[in-house]
CSV table of C-alpha atoms and ligand atoms in Angstrom, one decimal:
chain,number,residue,atom,x,y,z
A,149,MET,CA,-3.9,15.0,46.6
A,150,PRO,CA,-4.2,12.9,43.4
A,151,SER,CA,-4.0,15.0,40.3
A,152,PRO,CA,-7.4,15.8,38.6
A,153,SER,CA,-8.5,13.9,35.5
A,154,VAL,CA,-8.2,16.3,32.5
A,155,GLY,CA,-9.0,16.0,28.9
A,156,ILE,CA,-10.3,17.7,25.7
A,157,ILE,CA,-13.8,19.0,26.4
A,158,ALA,CA,-14.5,20.7,23.0
A,159,THR,CA,-12.9,21.3,19.7
A,160,GLY,CA,-13.1,23.7,16.8
A,161,SER,CA,-11.4,24.2,13.4
A,162,ALA,CA,-11.1,26.7,10.6
A,163,LEU,CA,-10.1,26.3,7.0
A,164,PRO,CA,-9.8,29.1,4.5
A,165,PRO,CA,-12.4,28.8,1.7
A,166,LYS,CA,-9.9,29.1,-1.2
A,167,LYS,CA,-8.9,25.8,-2.7
A,168,ILE,CA,-5.9,24.9,-4.9
A,169,THR,CA,-6.3,21.6,-6.7
A,170,ASN,CA,-3.5,19.5,-8.2
A,171,PHE,CA,-4.7,20.7,-11.6
A,172,ASP,CA,-4.1,24.3,-10.5
A,173,LEU,CA,-0.6,23.3,-9.5
A,174,GLU,CA,0.0,21.8,-12.9
A,175,GLN,CA,-0.2,25.4,-14.2
A,176,MET,CA,2.4,26.6,-11.7
A,177,VAL,CA,5.2,24.0,-11.5
A,178,ASP,CA,6.3,20.9,-13.5
A,179,THR,CA,4.0,18.4,-11.8
A,180,SER,CA,0.9,16.4,-12.4
A,181,ASP,CA,-2.3,15.4,-10.7
A,182,GLN,CA,-1.3,11.8,-11.1
A,183,TRP,CA,2.1,12.2,-9.5
A,184,ILE,CA,0.7,14.1,-6.5
A,185,LYS,CA,-2.2,11.7,-6.0
A,186,THR,CA,-0.2,8.5,-6.3
A,187,ARG,CA,2.9,9.7,-4.3
A,188,THR,CA,1.0,11.6,-1.5
A,189,GLY,CA,-2.8,11.0,-1.7
A,190,ILE,CA,-3.4,14.8,-1.8
A,191,GLU,CA,-6.0,16.1,-4.3
A,192,GLU,CA,-6.5,19.7,-3.1
A,193,ARG,CA,-5.5,22.1,-0.3
A,194,ARG,CA,-6.7,25.3,1.3
A,195,ILE,CA,-4.9,28.6,1.0
A,196,LEU,CA,-5.4,31.6,3.3
A,197,GLU,CA,-6.5,34.7,1.6
A,198,LYS,CA,-4.2,37.8,1.4
A,199,GLY,CA,-4.4,40.1,4.3
A,200,LYS,CA,-5.3,37.4,6.8
A,201,THR,CA,-2.8,36.0,9.2
A,202,THR,CA,-2.0,32.8,11.3
A,203,SER,CA,-3.7,34.4,14.3
A,204,ASP,CA,-6.8,35.2,12.4
A,205,LEU,CA,-7.4,31.6,11.4
A,206,ALA,CA,-6.4,30.4,14.9
A,207,VAL,CA,-9.0,32.7,16.5
A,208,GLU,CA,-11.7,31.4,14.1
A,209,ALA,CA,-10.9,27.8,15.3
A,210,ALA,CA,-10.6,28.9,18.9
A,211,ARG,CA,-14.0,30.7,18.9
A,212,LYS,CA,-15.7,27.6,17.7
A,213,ALA,CA,-14.0,25.4,20.4
A,214,LEU,CA,-15.0,28.0,23.1
A,215,GLU,CA,-18.6,28.0,21.9
A,216,ASN,CA,-18.7,24.2,21.8
A,217,SER,CA,-17.5,24.0,25.4
A,218,GLN,CA,-19.7,26.9,26.5
A,219,THR,CA,-16.6,28.6,27.8
A,220,LYS,CA,-16.2,32.4,27.8
A,221,ALA,CA,-12.8,33.7,26.6
A,222,GLU,CA,-12.2,35.3,30.0
A,223,GLU,CA,-12.3,31.8,31.6
A,224,ILE,CA,-9.2,30.7,29.7
A,225,GLU,CA,-6.1,30.8,31.8
A,226,LEU,CA,-3.5,29.7,29.3
A,227,ILE,CA,-3.3,29.7,25.5
A,228,ILE,CA,-0.7,27.6,23.7
A,229,VAL,CA,-0.3,28.0,20.0
A,230,ALA,CA,1.6,25.3,18.2
A,231,SER,CA,2.9,26.7,15.0
A,232,PHE,CA,6.1,27.3,13.0
A,233,THR,CA,4.4,29.9,10.7
A,234,PRO,CA,3.9,32.9,13.0
A,235,ASP,CA,2.3,36.2,12.2
A,236,LYS,CA,5.6,37.9,13.0
A,237,VAL,CA,9.0,36.6,14.2
A,238,LEU,CA,8.3,38.5,17.5
A,239,PRO,CA,6.0,38.4,19.5
A,240,ALA,CA,4.4,35.0,19.8
A,241,THR,CA,1.3,34.5,17.7
A,242,ALA,CA,-0.4,33.4,20.9
A,243,CYS,CA,-0.3,37.0,22.1
A,244,TYR,CA,-2.3,38.2,19.1
A,245,VAL,CA,-4.7,35.3,19.6
A,246,GLN,CA,-5.1,36.2,23.2
A,247,HIS,CA,-6.0,39.8,22.4
A,248,LYS,CA,-8.3,39.1,19.4
A,249,LEU,CA,-10.2,36.5,21.5
A,250,GLY,CA,-10.5,38.9,24.5
A,251,ALA,CA,-8.9,36.2,26.7
A,252,ARG,CA,-7.6,38.9,29.1
A,253,LYS,CA,-6.7,36.6,31.9
A,254,ALA,CA,-4.8,34.1,29.9
A,255,ALA,CA,-1.0,33.7,29.7
A,256,ALA,CA,0.0,32.9,26.1
A,257,PHE,CA,3.0,31.4,24.3
A,258,ASP,CA,3.9,29.7,21.1
A,259,LEU,CA,5.4,26.2,21.0
A,260,LEU,CA,7.5,25.2,18.0
A,261,ALA,CA,7.7,21.5,17.3
A,262,GLY,CA,6.9,21.4,13.6
A,263,CYS,CA,4.2,19.0,12.6
A,264,SER,CA,4.4,17.4,16.1
A,265,GLY,CA,3.4,20.8,17.7
A,266,PHE,CA,-0.2,20.0,18.6
A,267,VAL,CA,0.8,16.7,20.4
A,268,TYR,CA,3.6,18.5,22.2
A,269,ALA,CA,1.2,21.4,23.2
A,270,LEU,CA,-1.4,18.9,24.6
A,271,ALA,CA,1.3,17.2,26.7
A,272,VAL,CA,2.4,20.6,28.1
A,273,GLY,CA,-1.1,21.8,28.6
A,274,ARG,CA,-2.0,18.6,30.4
A,275,ARG,CA,0.8,19.1,32.9
A,276,PHE,CA,-0.5,22.7,33.8
A,277,MET,CA,-3.9,21.2,34.3
A,278,GLU,CA,-2.9,18.2,36.3
A,279,SER,CA,-0.8,20.2,38.6
A,280,GLY,CA,-3.9,22.3,39.4
A,281,THR,CA,-2.2,25.5,38.1
A,282,TYR,CA,-5.0,26.1,35.6
A,283,ARG,CA,-8.5,24.8,35.1
A,284,LYS,CA,-9.2,25.8,31.5
A,285,ILE,CA,-6.6,25.9,28.7
A,286,LEU,CA,-6.8,26.6,25.0
A,287,VAL,CA,-4.5,24.6,22.8
A,288,ILE,CA,-4.3,25.5,19.1
A,289,GLY,CA,-2.5,23.9,16.2
A,290,VAL,CA,-2.2,26.3,13.3
A,291,ASP,CA,0.0,26.6,10.3
A,292,ILE,CA,-0.2,28.8,7.2
A,293,LEU,CA,2.3,26.9,5.1
A,294,SER,CA,1.3,28.8,1.9
A,295,ARG,CA,3.3,31.8,3.2
A,296,TYR,CA,6.4,29.7,3.8
A,297,VAL,CA,6.6,27.3,0.9
A,298,ASP,CA,8.6,28.1,-2.3
A,299,TRP,CA,5.9,28.1,-5.0
A,300,GLN,CA,8.7,27.4,-7.5
A,301,ASP,CA,9.8,24.2,-5.7
A,302,ARG,CA,7.6,21.3,-6.9
A,303,SER,CA,9.1,18.9,-4.2
A,304,THR,CA,7.5,20.9,-1.4
A,305,CYS,CA,4.8,23.3,-2.7
A,306,VAL,CA,2.4,20.4,-3.7
A,307,LEU,CA,2.4,19.0,-0.2
A,308,PHE,CA,1.2,21.6,2.1
A,309,GLY,CA,-2.0,23.5,3.0
A,310,ASP,CA,-3.3,26.0,5.6
A,311,GLY,CA,-5.6,25.3,8.5
A,312,ALA,CA,-6.2,25.7,12.2
A,313,GLY,CA,-7.6,23.4,14.9
A,314,ALA,CA,-8.3,24.2,18.6
A,315,ALA,CA,-9.1,22.2,21.7
A,316,VAL,CA,-10.3,23.4,25.1
A,317,LEU,CA,-8.8,21.4,27.9
A,318,GLY,CA,-10.8,21.0,31.1
A,319,ARG,CA,-11.5,18.7,33.9
A,320,VAL,CA,-13.3,15.4,33.1
A,321,LYS,CA,-14.6,12.4,35.1
A,322,GLU,CA,-12.0,10.1,36.7
A,323,GLY,CA,-10.8,7.5,34.3
A,324,TYR,CA,-11.4,9.7,31.2
A,325,GLY,CA,-9.3,12.2,29.4
A,326,PHE,CA,-5.5,12.0,29.1
A,327,LEU,CA,-3.9,8.7,30.1
A,328,ALA,CA,-0.4,9.0,28.8
A,329,ASP,CA,1.9,10.9,26.5
A,330,TYR,CA,5.3,10.3,25.0
A,331,LEU,CA,7.5,12.9,23.3
A,332,GLY,CA,10.7,12.3,21.3
A,333,THR,CA,13.4,14.4,19.5
A,334,ASP,CA,16.4,13.6,17.3
A,335,GLY,CA,18.2,16.8,16.8
A,336,SER,CA,20.9,15.1,14.7
A,337,LYS,CA,18.3,15.1,11.9
A,338,ALA,CA,17.4,18.8,12.3
A,339,GLU,CA,18.5,19.7,8.7
A,340,ALA,CA,16.0,17.2,7.2
A,341,LEU,CA,13.2,19.8,7.4
A,342,MET,CA,14.0,23.5,8.0
A,343,ILE,CA,13.7,27.1,7.0
A,344,PRO,CA,17.4,28.0,6.7
A,345,ALA,CA,17.4,31.8,6.9
A,346,GLY,CA,15.9,34.5,9.1
A,347,GLY,CA,17.5,33.3,12.3
A,348,THR,CA,20.9,33.8,13.8
A,349,PHE,CA,22.4,31.1,11.5
A,350,ALA,CA,21.6,33.2,8.4
A,351,PRO,CA,20.2,36.6,9.3
A,352,THR,CA,17.9,38.1,6.6
A,353,SER,CA,19.9,39.7,3.8
A,354,GLU,CA,19.6,40.4,0.1
A,355,ASP,CA,21.5,37.2,-0.5
A,356,THR,CA,19.2,35.0,1.7
A,357,VAL,CA,16.2,36.4,-0.1
A,358,ARG,CA,17.8,35.9,-3.6
A,359,GLU,CA,18.8,32.4,-2.7
A,360,ARG,CA,15.2,31.6,-1.6
A,361,LEU,CA,16.5,30.5,1.9
A,362,HIS,CA,13.4,31.8,3.7
A,363,PHE,CA,11.3,28.9,2.4
A,364,ILE,CA,10.8,25.4,3.7
A,365,LYS,CA,13.5,22.9,2.6
A,366,MET,CA,12.9,19.2,3.1
A,367,ASN,CA,14.6,16.0,2.5
A,368,GLY,CA,11.3,14.2,1.8
A,369,HIS,CA,12.8,10.7,1.5
A,370,GLU,CA,14.6,10.9,4.9
A,371,VAL,CA,11.4,12.2,6.7
A,372,PHE,CA,9.4,9.5,5.0
A,373,LYS,CA,11.6,6.7,6.3
A,374,PHE,CA,11.7,8.2,9.7
A,375,ALA,CA,7.9,8.6,9.8
A,376,VAL,CA,7.1,5.0,8.9
A,377,ARG,CA,9.3,3.8,11.7
A,378,VAL,CA,8.4,6.2,14.4
A,379,ILE,CA,4.6,6.1,14.1
A,380,GLU,CA,4.4,2.5,15.3
A,381,GLU,CA,7.0,3.0,18.0
A,382,ALA,CA,5.3,6.2,19.3
A,383,THR,CA,1.9,4.5,19.3
A,384,ILE,CA,3.1,1.5,21.3
A,385,GLU,CA,5.2,3.6,23.7
A,386,GLY,CA,2.2,5.8,24.5
A,387,LEU,CA,-0.1,2.8,25.0
A,388,THR,CA,2.5,1.0,27.1
A,389,ARG,CA,2.8,4.0,29.4
A,390,CYS,CA,-0.8,3.4,30.5
A,391,GLN,CA,-0.6,-0.4,30.3
A,392,LEU,CA,-2.6,-0.7,27.1
A,393,LYS,CA,-2.0,-2.3,23.7
A,394,ILE,CA,-2.8,-1.6,20.1
A,395,GLU,CA,-5.7,-4.0,20.2
A,396,ASP,CA,-7.3,-1.7,22.8
A,397,LEU,CA,-7.3,1.3,20.5
A,398,ASP,CA,-10.6,2.5,18.9
A,399,PHE,CA,-9.1,5.3,16.9
A,400,LEU,CA,-5.6,6.4,15.8
A,401,LEU,CA,-5.4,10.0,14.6
A,402,LEU,CA,-2.2,10.4,12.7
A,403,HIS,CA,-0.4,13.5,11.4
A,404,GLN,CA,-1.5,13.8,7.8
A,405,ALA,CA,1.7,14.1,5.7
A,406,ASN,CA,1.4,11.3,3.1
A,407,LYS,CA,-1.3,8.7,2.5
A,408,ARG,CA,1.4,6.1,1.9
A,409,ILE,CA,2.9,6.8,5.4
A,410,ILE,CA,-0.6,6.5,7.0
A,411,GLU,CA,-1.5,3.3,5.2
A,412,SER,CA,1.8,1.6,5.9
A,413,ALA,CA,1.6,2.4,9.6
A,414,ARG,CA,-2.1,1.3,9.7
A,415,LYS,CA,-1.3,-2.0,8.1
A,416,ARG,CA,1.8,-2.6,10.3
A,417,MET,CA,-0.5,-2.2,13.3
A,418,SER,CA,-3.4,-4.2,11.8
A,419,LEU,CA,-5.9,-1.4,12.3
A,420,LYS,CA,-9.0,-1.1,10.2
A,421,GLU,CA,-9.4,1.8,7.7
A,422,GLU,CA,-12.3,3.3,9.7
A,423,GLN,CA,-10.0,3.5,12.8
A,424,VAL,CA,-7.5,5.7,11.1
A,425,PRO,CA,-9.4,8.6,9.6
A,426,ILE,CA,-7.8,10.6,6.7
A,427,HIS,CA,-8.5,14.1,5.4
A,428,LEU,CA,-5.2,14.6,3.6
A,429,ASP,CA,-6.8,14.3,0.2
A,430,ARG,CA,-8.8,17.5,0.9
A,431,TYR,CA,-6.4,19.6,2.9
A,432,GLY,CA,-2.8,18.4,2.2
A,433,ASN,CA,-0.3,18.5,5.1
A,434,MET,CA,-1.4,21.3,7.5
A,435,SER,CA,1.5,20.6,9.9
A,436,ALA,CA,0.5,21.4,13.5
A,437,ALA,CA,-3.2,21.8,12.4
A,438,SER,CA,-3.5,18.4,10.8
A,439,ILE,CA,-4.5,16.4,13.9
A,440,PRO,CA,-6.7,19.0,15.6
A,441,VAL,CA,-8.7,19.6,12.3
A,442,LEU,CA,-9.0,15.8,11.9
A,443,LEU,CA,-10.1,15.6,15.5
A,444,ASP,CA,-12.7,18.3,15.1
A,445,GLU,CA,-14.1,16.6,12.0
A,446,CYS,CA,-14.5,13.3,13.8
A,447,VAL,CA,-16.2,15.0,16.7
A,448,ARG,CA,-18.6,16.8,14.4
A,449,GLU,CA,-19.4,13.5,12.6
A,450,ASN,CA,-20.1,11.9,16.1
A,451,ARG,CA,-17.5,9.2,15.4
A,452,PHE,CA,-16.3,8.8,19.0
A,453,LYS,CA,-18.4,7.2,21.7
A,454,LYS,CA,-17.8,8.0,25.4
A,455,GLY,CA,-15.1,5.7,26.7
A,456,ASN,CA,-13.4,5.2,23.3
A,457,LEU,CA,-9.7,4.9,23.4
A,458,LEU,CA,-7.9,7.4,21.1
A,459,ALA,CA,-4.3,8.0,20.3
A,460,PHE,CA,-2.9,11.0,18.4
A,461,VAL,CA,0.5,10.4,16.8
A,462,ALA,CA,2.6,13.1,15.1
A,463,PHE,CA,6.1,13.5,13.6
A,464,GLY,CA,7.9,16.4,12.0
A,465,ALA,CA,10.7,18.9,11.9
A,466,GLY,CA,13.3,18.6,14.6
A,467,LEU,CA,13.0,15.7,14.0
A,468,THR,CA,10.3,15.4,16.6
A,469,TRP,CA,7.6,12.9,17.3
A,470,GLY,CA,5.1,12.2,20.0
A,471,SER,CA,1.9,10.4,21.0
A,472,ILE,CA,-1.1,11.2,23.3
A,473,VAL,CA,-3.4,8.5,24.6
A,474,MET,CA,-6.8,9.5,25.9
A,475,ARG,CA,-10.2,8.1,26.8
A,476,TRP,CA,-12.9,10.1,25.2
A,477,ALA,CA,-15.1,11.8,27.8
B,279,UT7,O1,4.9,16.7,7.9
B,279,UT7,C1,6.1,16.1,8.2
B,279,UT7,C2,7.1,16.3,7.2
B,279,UT7,N1,6.9,15.8,5.8
B,279,UT7,C3,6.7,14.6,5.5
B,279,UT7,O2,6.3,13.7,6.2
B,279,UT7,C4,6.9,14.2,4.0
B,279,UT7,C5,7.5,12.9,3.9
B,279,UT7,N2,7.9,12.5,2.6
B,279,UT7,C6,7.1,12.3,1.6
B,279,UT7,O3,5.9,12.4,1.7
B,279,UT7,C7,7.7,11.9,0.2
B,279,UT7,O4,9.0,11.7,0.4
B,279,UT7,C8,7.4,13.0,-0.9
B,279,UT7,C9,6.0,13.0,-1.2
B,279,UT7,C10,7.9,14.3,-0.4
B,279,UT7,C11,8.2,12.6,-2.1
B,279,UT7,O5,7.8,11.3,-2.5
B,279,UT7,P1,9.0,10.2,-3.0
B,279,UT7,O6,8.3,9.0,-3.4
B,279,UT7,O7,9.9,10.1,-1.8
B,279,UT7,O8,9.6,10.9,-4.2
B,279,UT7,P2,11.1,11.5,-4.4
B,279,UT7,O9,11.4,12.7,-3.6
B,279,UT7,O10,12.1,10.3,-4.2
B,279,UT7,O11,11.1,11.9,-5.9
B,279,UT7,C12,10.8,10.9,-6.9
B,279,UT7,C13,10.9,11.7,-8.3
B,279,UT7,C14,12.1,12.5,-8.5
B,279,UT7,O12,12.4,12.5,-9.8
B,279,UT7,P3,13.7,11.5,-10.3
B,279,UT7,O13,14.9,12.1,-9.5
B,279,UT7,O14,13.3,10.1,-9.9
B,279,UT7,O15,13.7,11.8,-11.7
B,279,UT7,C15,11.6,13.9,-8.2
B,279,UT7,O16,12.3,14.9,-8.8
B,279,UT7,O17,9.7,12.5,-8.4
B,279,UT7,C16,10.2,13.9,-8.7
B,279,UT7,N3,9.3,14.8,-8.1
B,279,UT7,C17,8.1,15.2,-8.7
B,279,UT7,N4,7.6,14.9,-9.9
B,279,UT7,C18,6.4,15.5,-10.2
B,279,UT7,C19,9.4,15.4,-6.9
B,279,UT7,N5,8.3,16.2,-6.7
B,279,UT7,C20,7.5,16.1,-7.8
B,279,UT7,C21,6.3,16.7,-8.1
B,279,UT7,N6,5.8,16.4,-9.3
B,279,UT7,N7,5.6,17.6,-7.3
């Protein structure tokens, strides 16, 4: 039997109301609005209020996606939460999401692929759907970076923001939905973006806390160079896997890490500005949430027409990267 056509049937997103502008950051670290804007394109970011957790924001996004697809929580058979900023080290944040949503019949697990997490999770979810194992899956990209950045480190704290985006995967008409995906990893560059302590390498101790090793450390320059190269390669590879070309693309939704990275990739591929939407100026880098939040914004603005060819391309810690190509149903 041929595998069923599957795709994204609805989306939802959630952003905390509290904003931190570049001017606010000027009061916290040695930085300037001008530096942040010209080097990254970011103007403000959202920060989750105290007392709320990753799963809380994920559930908010998921509820909207379920409502938009007229799906009851009990119909969901699998929940994949892409995140590297969990509620707790154990258990998976997806388990809290499952319980809070009331998705009693769903299996649930987390997937850790840094900023590539949502793309990885879609590729995994797609396989479960195409194999016929499940008919409705919830894929969530969520990261609460504000709890994992070092607010004394200007090289990272100005870059990130909190957010959550969700997608319900379901069956779609033949010829629509997911057409191809491509995932890549280069573990030799694992140290370029990491949280050094809290794992078996450096178990939590007074020393690791004092040395601030529980916060994100990044070699920004190395990730920048990698990103500029890998975006075009991942886009082309995804498209090639379904016999399509860049000229066939209607929209390219890129991981939102730096406006210079996005613009350089867009120009290299000769795409128009309106084909490569940006929300980085308002939200900063939300890691696994950046693409699903962007996707949900585009859906709410009715940007996509049925039959449009979309690609999602992400890169991040690992180093990992990946692309998804789909025809909008
Ligand atoms: O989501 C996936 C993972 N992350 C990324 O994709 C991030 C990729 N990398 C980047 O976006 C960029 O590399 C950054 C935005 C992180 C940095 O931009 P850059 O143009 O590569 O700057 P740099 O790190 O080379 O730093 C240039 C200068 C340095 O000063 P000196 O050594 O030239 O005197 C830094 O100390 O800018 C300084 N600097 C800052 N100055 C003001 C670094 N951070 C700041 C800051 N404010 N916040």
